[in-house]
Amino acid sequence: MRFRLLAFGMLAAFALVAYGGPVRADSGPAPYLDPQLSVEDRVDDLLDRMSLDDKLGQMTQPERRYVTPEEITRYRLGSVLSSGGSAPSPNTPESWADMYDGLQKAALAGPLRIPMMYGVDAVHGDNNMVGATIFPHNIGLGASRDPALVREIGAATAAEMAGTGVDWDFAPCLCVVRNDRWGRTYESFGEVPELPTVMTTLIDGLQGDELGGPGSVLATAKHYVGDGGTDGGDDRGDTRISEKELRAVHLPPFRAAVNRGVGSVMVSYSSWNGLKMHQNKYLITDVLKDELGFKGFVVSDYNGIDEIDGKRGFSEDEVASAINAGIDMVMVPTEWRRFIDYLRTAVKDGDVPMSRIDDANRRILTKKFQLGLFEHPMADRAYLKTVGSPAHRKLARKAVAESQVLLKNEDDVLPLDSDDKVFVAGRSADDIGMQSGGWTITWQGEPGPITPGTTILDGIRKAADSSAAVTYSKDGSGIDKSYDAAIAVVGETPYAEYHGDLTGDMGLDADDLKTIDRLHASGVPVIVVLVSGRPLDIAAELPDWDALVASWLPGTEGAGVADVLYGDTAPTGRLPVTWMREAAQEPINKGDGKKPLFPFGYGLTYDD
Ligand code: GLC
């Protein structure tokens, strides 16, 4: 190897000196810049050259609004993130690419030219970006039971990201939702470990056949571990179960993700039997890294280390505790300077061994080399044309259709005929924001025409022989018995994380119930399309409904719902979660002996 290093040094001296790359006094240009060398050799060489501050910078991830390009250079920061909805202005693909390239240039201006990674929550498409294809949220993909489709969605999402340069996706969430009160139920593929486990194909889609290939981004298995099992479905709460149950229910998807070569793992805010995951060395280091053999790097959640001691902000002890537990990079959006200072002190005081700092850097740098960031650090703008492309929207529409679960179909009121006279109502019928849910353009999502797409009503109009056959009235007023069918598209207003936790009842809201009643009073058959992130408590109202379709949160391609309603695609979706008979049953899951309204795996089709 030494000869090769010397040979490389001789051959490349001119080129590297010309571009001003790092030059070593004794042997010429830096071997870590040679893509012919093994990643391990490149990491070894680079680590040898790094100061403590270089290494601390690699472990620090601020949020884009709280750092300048000059500070990225000065503090040698290794990564930047966009939190939910944090976008450049204007929020266009080109503007994202310009932002990324600007920050990357700043990172490359550091003494060792170490490129940064940029992370986003592209959890159902590149959903912070206006114009991106928005796919169904995970709960709908769980209903599809189609891992191959999910892999294609990963690849499409990665392509739409790659054009903007963004190279790290905080996805997939591999949580196993056990209580549907949890505000993140829709981010789960299902209530049994087998569903998130098979859907780790998303990782293959995002990362590609090998990391660093064309359109490949780093995936993140999150949130490690047990976030879906907290008492009461309390987001960031306490998962009080035995290790046996934790290993049987919540760990398998992470084992599968590690086996698929996932590049990063994000730690959960939640606790396990009273200990915050962010300080759980046994689960992060002994289990994830040693037992499962995870070779990527572990990132904290957003301000996750602040919550270790339950007090606001973070202390030196919390920093040392998190790093010693095995966290390699800390998502510290605003107080990142203080984090660096505390970690430097912890190392100097011997509270964090240098071996831990070097292990964290080795893991982070290995992924940067494997991603090819040293060779192609800038946005690959050739991919910009894939953003919101017809091909991606067609894929999303297929995913929407496959995710629909037909739960009731009295007298085969479905499928509709294209010449039926149809009355459509409901606040979720003609609203891209409502049908996309949280993590769409903004962190919480919101009603309204927030990004280009096809509403469920648009889809119904296109499926009918003529739009004249379709009347829309948001609250259902104006219906009469001349119609062949009435469709009420109702459900939840967008939310994310703890904002979606439900501690009280889990029924439909009063406006939606009034709308449905108005339709029912006309005597016309009523089809309810439920746009929600989880099962809702609808048993009492169900007898008055002729049909019920669980549509989940379909995203921008609402035509996929009409494809099922008009029979262009037969419904094949099956429940990824048990549907409660009443909210008091939560948590209710497959095999727990409780009697649900609809069991896990239930779903009708038109042959029934
Ligand atoms: C959030 C979420 C996590 C997300 C991170 C960055 O609080 O818990 O899923 O990846 O912060 O936005």
Coordinates of C-alpha atoms and ligand atoms in Angstrom, one line a residue:
M1 CA 0.0 0.0 0.0
R2 CA 2.9 2.4 0.8
F3 CA 4.2 2.1 -2.8
R4 CA 0.8 2.9 -4.2
L5 CA 0.6 5.9 -1.9
L6 CA 3.9 7.2 -3.1
A7 CA 3.0 6.5 -6.7
F8 CA -0.3 8.3 -6.2
G9 CA 1.6 11.2 -4.6
M10 CA 4.0 11.5 -7.6
L11 CA 1.2 11.2 -10.2
A12 CA -1.3 13.6 -8.6
A13 CA 1.1 16.2 -7.1
F14 CA 0.5 18.7 -9.9
A15 CA -3.3 18.3 -10.1
L16 CA -3.8 18.7 -6.4
V17 CA -1.4 21.5 -6.0
A18 CA -3.2 23.2 -8.9
Y19 CA -6.6 23.0 -7.2
G20 CA -5.2 23.7 -3.8
G21 CA -6.2 20.5 -2.2
P22 CA -4.6 19.5 1.0
V23 CA -1.0 18.7 0.5
R24 CA 1.1 16.8 3.0
A25 CA 4.7 18.1 3.4
D26 CA 6.2 14.7 3.5
S27 CA 4.4 12.7 0.8
G28 CA 2.6 15.2 -1.4
P29 CA -1.1 15.1 -2.0
A30 CA -3.5 13.6 0.4
P31 CA -4.4 9.9 -0.2
Y32 CA -7.9 10.3 1.2
L33 CA -8.7 12.2 -2.0
D34 CA -7.9 9.2 -4.1
P35 CA -11.0 7.3 -5.1
Q36 CA -8.9 4.3 -6.1
L37 CA -8.0 3.7 -2.5
S38 CA -10.3 1.7 -0.3
V39 CA -12.8 3.7 1.8
E40 CA -11.1 2.3 4.9
D41 CA -7.7 3.6 3.8
R42 CA -9.1 7.0 2.9
V43 CA -10.8 7.3 6.3
D44 CA -7.6 6.3 8.1
D45 CA -5.6 8.9 6.2
L46 CA -8.2 11.6 6.7
L47 CA -8.6 10.9 10.4
D48 CA -4.9 11.2 10.8
R49 CA -5.0 14.7 9.5
M50 CA -8.0 15.9 11.5
S51 CA -7.7 18.1 14.6
L52 CA -10.0 17.7 17.5
D53 CA -12.1 20.6 16.3
D54 CA -12.3 19.1 12.8
K55 CA -13.7 16.0 14.4
L56 CA -16.1 17.8 16.7
G57 CA -17.4 19.7 13.6
Q58 CA -18.2 16.5 11.8
M59 CA -20.4 15.4 14.7
T60 CA -22.5 18.6 14.7
Q61 CA -25.7 19.2 12.7
P62 CA -27.3 22.7 12.9
E63 CA -30.5 23.6 11.3
R64 CA -30.1 25.8 8.1
R65 CA -31.8 28.9 9.6
Y66 CA -29.3 29.1 12.4
V67 CA -25.9 28.8 10.6
T68 CA -24.1 30.8 8.0
P69 CA -21.9 29.5 5.2
E70 CA -18.9 31.2 6.8
E71 CA -19.6 29.4 10.1
I72 CA -19.8 26.1 8.3
T73 CA -16.3 26.7 7.0
R74 CA -15.0 28.1 10.3
Y75 CA -16.4 25.3 12.5
R76 CA -15.8 22.6 9.9
L77 CA -19.5 21.5 10.3
G78 CA -20.2 18.1 8.9
S79 CA -23.9 18.4 8.2
V80 CA -26.9 20.7 8.0
L81 CA -30.6 19.9 8.1
S82 CA -33.9 21.3 7.1
S83 CA -36.4 20.7 9.9
G84 CA -40.0 20.1 8.7
G85 CA -41.0 22.8 6.3
S86 CA -37.7 24.7 6.5
A87 CA -37.2 25.7 2.8
P88 CA -35.3 28.3 0.8
S89 CA -37.3 31.1 -0.7
P90 CA -38.6 30.8 -3.3
N91 CA -39.4 27.1 -2.5
T92 CA -38.5 25.7 -5.9
P93 CA -36.2 22.8 -6.9
E94 CA -33.7 25.2 -8.4
S95 CA -33.6 27.3 -5.2
W96 CA -33.0 24.1 -3.2
A97 CA -30.1 23.2 -5.4
D98 CA -28.6 26.7 -5.2
M99 CA -29.0 26.6 -1.4
Y100 CA -27.3 23.2 -1.1
D101 CA -24.5 24.1 -3.5
G102 CA -23.8 27.3 -1.5
L103 CA -23.6 25.5 1.8
Q104 CA -21.5 22.7 0.2
K105 CA -19.0 25.2 -1.2
A106 CA -18.6 26.6 2.3
A107 CA -17.9 23.1 3.7
L108 CA -15.3 22.5 0.9
A109 CA -13.6 25.7 1.8
G110 CA -12.4 24.1 5.1
P111 CA -8.8 23.1 5.4
L112 CA -9.5 19.5 4.6
R113 CA -12.3 20.1 2.1
I114 CA -14.6 17.6 3.8
P115 CA -18.0 17.8 2.1
M116 CA -21.1 18.2 4.3
M117 CA -24.3 16.1 4.1
Y118 CA -27.7 17.8 4.0
G119 CA -30.6 16.0 5.7
V120 CA -34.4 16.4 5.3
D121 CA -37.5 14.5 6.3
A122 CA -38.6 13.2 2.8
V123 CA -41.0 10.9 4.5
H124 CA -43.6 10.6 1.7
G125 CA -41.8 12.1 -1.3
D126 CA -39.5 15.2 -1.0
N127 CA -42.3 16.8 0.9
N128 CA -40.7 20.1 2.0
M129 CA -40.4 21.1 -1.6
V130 CA -43.3 22.6 -3.6
G131 CA -43.9 20.6 -6.7
A132 CA -42.5 17.4 -5.4
T133 CA -44.6 14.2 -5.9
I134 CA -46.2 13.5 -2.5
F135 CA -46.8 9.8 -2.0
P136 CA -49.2 8.1 0.5
H137 CA -48.0 8.2 4.1
N138 CA -46.6 4.9 5.4
I139 CA -49.8 3.6 6.9
G140 CA -51.3 3.6 3.4
L141 CA -48.3 1.8 2.1
G142 CA -48.6 -0.7 4.8
A143 CA -52.2 -1.3 3.6
S144 CA -50.8 -2.0 0.1
R145 CA -48.7 -4.9 1.3
D146 CA -46.5 -4.1 -1.7
P147 CA -42.7 -3.9 -0.8
A148 CA -41.7 -3.7 -4.4
L149 CA -43.9 -0.6 -4.9
V150 CA -42.4 0.9 -1.7
R151 CA -38.9 0.3 -3.1
E152 CA -39.9 2.2 -6.3
I153 CA -41.3 5.0 -4.2
G154 CA -37.9 5.2 -2.4
A155 CA -36.1 5.5 -5.8
A156 CA -38.4 8.2 -7.0
T157 CA -38.0 10.1 -3.8
A158 CA -34.3 9.9 -4.0
A159 CA -34.3 11.1 -7.6
E160 CA -36.4 14.2 -6.7
M161 CA -34.0 14.9 -3.8
A162 CA -30.8 14.3 -5.9
G163 CA -31.6 17.1 -8.3
T164 CA -31.5 19.5 -5.3
G165 CA -28.3 18.0 -3.9
V166 CA -30.0 16.9 -0.7
D167 CA -28.2 13.6 0.0
W168 CA -29.6 12.4 3.4
D169 CA -33.2 11.3 4.0
F170 CA -34.5 10.9 7.6
A171 CA -36.6 8.0 6.4
P172 CA -38.0 5.4 6.7
C173 CA -39.8 5.5 10.0
L174 CA -39.8 1.8 11.1
C175 CA -41.9 2.4 14.1
V176 CA -44.4 -0.4 15.1
V177 CA -47.5 1.5 16.2
R178 CA -49.3 -0.2 19.0
N179 CA -51.7 2.6 20.1
D180 CA -53.5 4.6 17.4
R181 CA -53.8 7.5 19.8
W182 CA -50.2 8.3 18.9
G183 CA -49.8 11.4 16.6
R184 CA -47.3 9.5 14.5
T185 CA -49.5 6.5 13.7
Y186 CA -49.6 7.4 10.0
E187 CA -45.8 7.3 9.9
S188 CA -45.9 3.6 10.8
F189 CA -46.3 0.8 8.2
G190 CA -48.3 -1.2 10.7
E191 CA -48.9 -2.6 14.2
V192 CA -46.9 -5.8 13.7
P193 CA -43.1 -5.9 13.2
E194 CA -43.5 -7.9 9.9
L195 CA -44.9 -4.9 8.0
P196 CA -42.2 -2.3 8.7
T197 CA -39.7 -5.2 8.3
V198 CA -40.8 -6.0 4.7
M199 CA -41.1 -2.3 3.9
T200 CA -37.4 -1.7 4.6
T201 CA -37.3 -2.0 0.8
L202 CA -37.7 1.7 0.9
I203 CA -34.0 1.8 2.0
D204 CA -33.0 0.0 -1.1
G205 CA -35.0 2.5 -3.2
L206 CA -33.4 5.5 -1.5
Q207 CA -29.8 4.2 -1.3
G208 CA -29.9 2.3 -4.6
D209 CA -28.1 -1.0 -5.4
E210 CA -25.1 0.6 -3.8
L211 CA -24.6 3.8 -1.9
G212 CA -23.2 6.6 -4.1
G213 CA -24.7 5.4 -7.3
P214 CA -26.7 7.7 -9.5
G215 CA -29.7 9.3 -7.6
S216 CA -28.6 7.6 -4.4
V217 CA -29.2 9.2 -1.0
L218 CA -28.5 8.1 2.6
A219 CA -31.5 6.5 4.3
T220 CA -32.2 6.6 8.0
A221 CA -34.0 3.9 10.1
K222 CA -35.9 5.7 12.8
H223 CA -36.7 6.1 15.6
Y224 CA -34.6 3.7 17.5
V225 CA -36.3 2.0 19.3
G226 CA -39.8 1.4 20.6
D227 CA -41.3 4.8 19.8
G228 CA -44.6 3.2 18.7
G229 CA -45.0 1.4 22.0
T230 CA -45.3 4.2 24.6
D231 CA -47.9 4.1 27.2
G232 CA -51.1 5.7 25.9
G233 CA -49.5 6.4 22.6
D234 CA -47.8 9.4 24.2
D235 CA -45.4 10.8 21.6
R236 CA -41.9 10.9 23.2
G237 CA -43.4 9.0 26.2
D238 CA -42.2 5.8 28.0
T239 CA -42.3 2.3 26.5
R240 CA -42.8 0.1 29.5
I241 CA -42.3 -3.4 28.2
S242 CA -40.0 -6.3 28.8
E243 CA -36.8 -6.7 26.8
K244 CA -38.4 -9.8 25.4
E245 CA -41.3 -7.8 24.0
L246 CA -39.1 -5.0 22.8
R247 CA -36.9 -7.4 20.9
A248 CA -40.0 -9.3 19.5
V249 CA -42.1 -6.3 18.5
H250 CA -39.9 -3.2 17.9
L251 CA -36.4 -4.4 17.1
P252 CA -37.0 -6.6 14.0
P253 CA -37.5 -3.7 11.5
F254 CA -34.1 -2.3 12.6
R255 CA -32.4 -5.6 12.2
A256 CA -33.8 -5.8 8.7
A257 CA -32.7 -2.2 8.0
V258 CA -29.1 -3.0 9.2
N259 CA -29.1 -6.1 7.0
R260 CA -30.1 -3.9 4.1
G261 CA -27.1 -1.6 4.8
V262 CA -29.0 1.4 6.0
G263 CA -26.6 4.3 6.3
S264 CA -27.9 5.9 9.5
V265 CA -30.1 5.3 12.4
M266 CA -32.0 8.1 14.3
V267 CA -32.5 7.7 18.0
S268 CA -36.1 8.0 19.5
Y269 CA -37.1 10.7 21.8
S270 CA -39.0 8.1 23.8
S271 CA -37.8 6.2 26.8
W272 CA -37.6 2.5 27.6
N273 CA -38.7 1.7 31.1
G274 CA -37.9 5.2 32.3
L275 CA -34.5 5.6 30.6
K276 CA -34.3 8.1 27.7
M277 CA -33.2 6.3 24.5
H278 CA -30.8 9.2 23.9
Q279 CA -28.7 7.9 26.8
N280 CA -29.2 4.2 26.4
K281 CA -25.8 2.8 25.8
Y282 CA -27.0 -0.8 26.0
L283 CA -29.5 -0.5 23.2
I284 CA -27.4 1.9 21.0
T285 CA -24.0 0.5 21.3
D286 CA -24.3 -3.1 22.7
V287 CA -27.4 -4.0 20.7
L288 CA -27.5 -1.9 17.6
K289 CA -23.8 -1.5 16.9
D290 CA -22.3 -4.7 18.4
E291 CA -25.1 -7.3 18.3
L292 CA -26.8 -6.2 15.1
G293 CA -23.5 -5.1 13.5
F294 CA -24.6 -1.6 12.4
K295 CA -21.7 0.0 10.7
G296 CA -23.3 3.3 9.8
F297 CA -23.7 6.3 12.1
V298 CA -26.3 7.1 14.8
V299 CA -27.8 10.6 14.8
S300 CA -29.8 12.1 17.6
D301 CA -33.3 13.5 17.1
Y302 CA -33.9 17.3 16.9
N303 CA -32.8 18.7 20.3
G304 CA -33.1 15.1 21.4
I305 CA -30.2 15.4 23.9
D306 CA -32.0 18.2 25.7
E307 CA -34.6 15.8 26.9
I308 CA -32.3 13.4 28.6
D309 CA -32.5 15.0 32.1
G310 CA -36.0 16.4 31.5
K311 CA -34.9 20.0 31.9
R312 CA -34.8 22.6 29.2
G313 CA -31.6 22.9 27.1
F314 CA -28.7 20.6 27.4
S315 CA -25.8 20.3 29.9
E316 CA -22.3 19.1 29.6
D317 CA -23.4 15.9 31.3
E318 CA -26.1 15.3 28.7
V319 CA -23.7 15.8 25.9
A320 CA -21.2 13.3 27.4
S321 CA -24.0 10.9 28.2
A322 CA -25.4 10.9 24.6
I323 CA -22.0 10.6 22.9
N324 CA -20.9 7.9 25.3
A325 CA -24.2 6.0 24.7
G326 CA -23.1 5.7 21.0
I327 CA -24.7 8.7 19.3
D328 CA -22.2 9.8 16.6
M329 CA -23.9 13.0 15.3
V330 CA -26.0 15.4 17.2
M331 CA -29.0 17.3 15.6
V332 CA -28.5 20.5 17.6
P333 CA -30.4 23.1 15.5
T334 CA -29.5 26.3 17.3
E335 CA -27.2 25.8 20.2
W336 CA -24.6 24.1 18.1
R337 CA -21.6 26.3 19.2
R338 CA -22.3 25.4 22.8
F339 CA -22.6 21.8 21.9
I340 CA -19.1 21.9 20.3
D341 CA -17.7 23.7 23.4
Y342 CA -19.2 21.2 25.8
L343 CA -18.0 18.2 23.8
R344 CA -14.5 19.7 23.6
T345 CA -14.4 20.1 27.3
A346 CA -15.8 16.6 27.9
V347 CA -12.9 15.2 25.8
K348 CA -10.3 17.3 27.5
D349 CA -11.6 16.3 30.9
G350 CA -11.6 12.7 29.9
D351 CA -15.4 12.3 30.2
V352 CA -15.6 11.3 26.6
P353 CA -12.7 9.2 25.3
M354 CA -11.0 10.2 22.1
S355 CA -11.7 6.6 20.9
R356 CA -15.4 7.5 20.9
I357 CA -14.8 10.7 18.9
D358 CA -12.7 8.8 16.4
D359 CA -15.3 6.0 16.1
A360 CA -18.1 8.5 15.5
N361 CA -15.9 10.3 12.8
R362 CA -15.0 7.0 11.2
R363 CA -18.6 6.1 10.8
I364 CA -19.6 9.5 9.5
L365 CA -16.7 9.8 7.1
T366 CA -17.2 6.2 5.8
K367 CA -20.7 7.2 4.7
K368 CA -19.5 10.4 3.0
F369 CA -16.9 8.5 1.1
Q370 CA -19.4 5.7 0.1
L371 CA -21.9 8.4 -1.0
G372 CA -19.2 9.7 -3.3
L373 CA -19.4 13.2 -1.9
F374 CA -15.7 13.8 -2.1
E375 CA -15.9 13.1 -5.9
H376 CA -19.3 14.7 -6.7
P377 CA -20.2 17.1 -3.8
M378 CA -22.6 19.3 -5.8
A379 CA -26.3 18.9 -6.8
D380 CA -26.8 16.7 -9.8
R381 CA -29.1 19.0 -11.6
A382 CA -29.9 16.5 -14.3
Y383 CA -32.4 15.0 -11.8
L384 CA -34.3 18.3 -11.4
K385 CA -36.6 17.2 -14.3
T386 CA -37.8 14.3 -12.2
V387 CA -39.4 16.5 -9.6
G388 CA -43.2 16.0 -9.9
S389 CA -42.7 14.1 -13.2
P390 CA -45.6 12.4 -14.9
A391 CA -43.9 9.0 -14.2
H392 CA -43.6 9.7 -10.5
R393 CA -47.1 11.0 -10.3
K394 CA -48.3 7.8 -12.1
L395 CA -46.4 5.7 -9.5
A396 CA -48.0 7.7 -6.7
R397 CA -51.4 7.2 -8.2
K398 CA -50.8 3.5 -8.3
A399 CA -49.7 3.5 -4.7
V400 CA -52.9 5.5 -3.7
A401 CA -55.1 2.9 -5.4
E402 CA -53.3 0.0 -3.8
S403 CA -53.5 1.6 -0.4
Q404 CA -57.3 2.0 -0.4
V405 CA -59.1 -0.4 2.0
L406 CA -62.7 -1.2 1.3
L407 CA -64.3 -1.9 4.7
K408 CA -68.0 -1.9 3.8
N409 CA -69.9 -2.2 0.6
E410 CA -73.6 -2.7 1.2
D411 CA -75.6 -4.0 -1.8
D412 CA -72.4 -3.5 -3.9
V413 CA -73.0 0.2 -4.1
L414 CA -69.4 0.2 -5.3
P415 CA -67.9 0.3 -7.9
L416 CA -69.7 3.3 -9.3
D417 CA -70.6 3.5 -13.0
S418 CA -69.1 6.3 -14.9
D419 CA -72.5 7.5 -16.0
D420 CA -73.8 7.6 -12.4
K421 CA -75.1 10.9 -11.2
V422 CA -72.8 11.6 -8.1
F423 CA -73.0 14.1 -5.3
V424 CA -69.7 14.7 -3.5
A425 CA -69.3 16.4 -0.1
G426 CA -66.9 16.8 2.7
R427 CA -64.0 19.2 3.6
S428 CA -61.4 16.6 2.5
A429 CA -62.8 16.1 -1.0
D430 CA -61.2 19.1 -2.8
D431 CA -58.1 19.8 -0.7
I432 CA -54.5 18.8 -1.5
G433 CA -53.4 19.8 2.0
M434 CA -56.1 17.7 3.8
Q435 CA -55.3 14.6 1.6
S436 CA -51.6 14.9 2.2
G437 CA -51.5 15.3 5.9
G438 CA -48.5 16.3 8.1
W439 CA -45.0 16.7 6.8
T440 CA -46.2 18.4 3.6
I441 CA -44.6 21.7 2.7
T442 CA -44.8 22.6 6.3
W443 CA -44.0 20.5 9.4
Q444 CA -47.6 20.1 10.5
G445 CA -49.2 20.3 7.0
E446 CA -52.3 22.4 6.5
P447 CA -55.5 22.5 4.4
G448 CA -55.5 24.3 1.1
P449 CA -53.8 24.2 -2.4
I450 CA -50.4 23.9 -0.8
T451 CA -48.7 22.2 -3.7
P452 CA -49.7 21.0 -7.3
G453 CA -51.7 17.8 -7.4
T454 CA -55.0 16.1 -8.1
T455 CA -57.7 16.3 -5.4
I456 CA -60.0 13.4 -4.7
L457 CA -62.8 15.4 -6.3
D458 CA -60.7 16.1 -9.4
G459 CA -60.2 12.4 -9.7
I460 CA -63.9 11.6 -9.4
R461 CA -64.7 14.2 -12.0
K462 CA -62.1 12.7 -14.4
A463 CA -63.4 9.2 -13.8
A464 CA -67.1 10.2 -14.5
D465 CA -68.3 10.3 -18.1
S466 CA -68.8 14.0 -17.8
S467 CA -68.2 16.4 -14.9
A468 CA -71.9 17.4 -15.2
A469 CA -72.6 14.0 -13.6
V470 CA -70.7 15.2 -10.5
T471 CA -71.9 17.9 -8.1
Y472 CA -69.8 19.1 -5.2
S473 CA -71.0 20.8 -2.1
K474 CA -68.6 21.0 0.8
D475 CA -71.2 20.6 3.6
G476 CA -73.6 18.5 1.6
S477 CA -76.3 21.1 1.2
G478 CA -78.3 20.9 -2.0
I479 CA -78.4 17.1 -2.3
D480 CA -81.7 15.5 -3.4
K481 CA -82.9 12.0 -4.2
S482 CA -82.1 12.4 -7.9
Y483 CA -78.5 11.2 -7.4
D484 CA -77.4 7.6 -7.8
A485 CA -74.8 8.0 -5.0
A486 CA -73.3 10.4 -2.5
I487 CA -69.7 10.4 -1.5
A488 CA -68.6 12.1 1.8
V489 CA -64.8 12.6 1.8
V490 CA -64.1 13.4 5.4
G491 CA -61.5 12.9 8.1
E492 CA -58.6 14.5 10.0
T493 CA -57.0 17.9 9.6
P494 CA -53.2 17.6 9.1
Y495 CA -50.9 17.2 12.1
A496 CA -47.4 15.9 13.0
E497 CA -45.8 14.3 16.0
Y498 CA -47.2 15.1 19.5
H499 CA -49.7 17.7 17.9
G500 CA -51.6 14.6 16.7
D501 CA -51.7 12.7 20.0
L502 CA -55.4 12.0 20.9
T503 CA -56.1 11.6 24.6
G504 CA -59.9 11.9 24.4
D505 CA -62.4 10.6 21.9
M506 CA -61.3 9.5 18.5
G507 CA -64.4 10.2 16.5
L508 CA -65.1 12.3 13.4
D509 CA -65.5 16.0 14.0
A510 CA -68.9 17.5 14.2
D511 CA -68.8 19.2 10.8
D512 CA -68.0 15.9 9.1
L513 CA -70.8 14.1 11.0
K514 CA -73.3 16.9 10.0
T515 CA -72.3 16.6 6.4
I516 CA -72.8 12.8 6.3
D517 CA -76.1 13.1 8.1
R518 CA -77.3 15.6 5.4
L519 CA -76.4 13.1 2.7
H520 CA -78.0 10.2 4.6
A521 CA -81.3 12.1 5.1
S522 CA -81.7 12.4 1.3
G523 CA -82.1 8.6 1.0
V524 CA -79.3 8.4 -1.5
P525 CA -76.7 5.6 -0.8
V526 CA -73.8 7.2 1.1
I527 CA -70.2 6.2 0.5
V528 CA -67.8 7.5 3.1
V529 CA -64.1 8.0 2.1
L530 CA -62.1 8.5 5.3
V531 CA -59.0 10.6 4.9
S532 CA -57.1 10.1 8.1
G533 CA -53.8 9.1 9.6
R534 CA -55.3 6.3 11.7
P535 CA -58.5 4.3 12.5
L536 CA -61.2 6.6 14.0
D537 CA -64.1 5.7 16.3
I538 CA -67.0 5.4 13.7
A539 CA -68.8 2.2 14.8
A540 CA -71.9 4.1 16.0
E541 CA -72.3 5.9 12.7
L542 CA -71.3 3.0 10.4
P543 CA -74.8 1.4 10.1
D544 CA -76.1 4.6 8.3
W545 CA -73.2 4.3 5.8
D546 CA -73.7 2.1 2.7
A547 CA -69.9 1.9 2.0
L548 CA -66.7 2.8 3.7
V549 CA -63.2 3.2 2.2
A550 CA -60.2 3.9 4.4
S551 CA -58.2 6.2 2.2
W552 CA -55.5 7.1 4.8
L553 CA -53.4 10.1 3.7
P554 CA -53.0 9.6 -0.1
G555 CA -50.8 12.6 -1.0
T556 CA -51.0 14.7 -4.2
E557 CA -52.4 12.0 -6.5
G558 CA -56.0 11.8 -5.4
A559 CA -57.1 10.2 -8.7
G560 CA -56.0 6.9 -7.2
V561 CA -59.0 7.0 -4.9
A562 CA -61.4 7.4 -7.9
D563 CA -59.6 4.6 -9.7
V564 CA -61.0 2.3 -6.9
L565 CA -64.4 4.0 -6.5
Y566 CA -65.1 3.5 -10.2
G567 CA -63.5 0.1 -10.3
D568 CA -60.7 0.9 -12.7
T569 CA -58.7 -0.7 -10.0
A570 CA -60.3 -3.3 -7.6
P571 CA -59.6 -2.6 -4.0
T572 CA -56.8 -4.8 -2.7
G573 CA -55.7 -2.9 0.4
R574 CA -55.8 -4.7 3.8
L575 CA -55.8 -3.1 7.3
P576 CA -52.2 -2.5 8.6
V577 CA -53.7 -1.8 12.0
T578 CA -56.6 -3.2 13.9
W579 CA -59.7 -0.9 13.7
M580 CA -61.2 -0.3 17.2
R581 CA -64.9 -0.8 18.0
E582 CA -64.5 2.2 20.4
A583 CA -61.6 4.4 21.5
A584 CA -61.6 2.8 24.9
Q585 CA -60.2 -0.3 23.3
E586 CA -56.9 1.4 22.5
P587 CA -54.3 0.0 22.4
I588 CA -55.9 -2.8 20.4
N589 CA -53.8 -5.1 18.3
K590 CA -53.8 -8.4 16.4
G591 CA -53.9 -11.3 18.8
D592 CA -54.7 -9.4 22.0
G593 CA -58.1 -11.1 22.4
K594 CA -60.1 -7.9 22.1
K595 CA -63.1 -7.8 19.6
P596 CA -62.4 -5.0 17.1
L597 CA -64.8 -3.4 14.5
F598 CA -62.5 -4.6 11.8
P599 CA -59.5 -6.9 12.4
F600 CA -55.9 -6.4 11.3
G601 CA -55.6 -7.6 7.7
Y602 CA -59.3 -7.0 6.9
G603 CA -60.3 -5.6 3.5
L604 CA -63.0 -6.3 0.9
T605 CA -62.7 -6.3 -2.9
Y606 CA -65.3 -6.2 -5.6
D607 CA -65.4 -10.0 -6.1
D608 CA -66.8 -10.3 -2.5
Ligands
GLC1 C1 -38.4 15.6 14.4 C2 -38.8 14.1 14.3 C3 -37.9 13.3 13.4 C4 -37.3 14.2 12.3 C5 -36.4 15.3 13.0 C6 -35.9 16.3 12.0 O1 -38.7 16.1 15.7 O2 -38.9 13.4 15.5 O3 -38.6 12.3 12.8 O4 -36.5 13.5 11.5 O5 -37.2 16.0 14.0 O6 -36.9 17.0 11.4

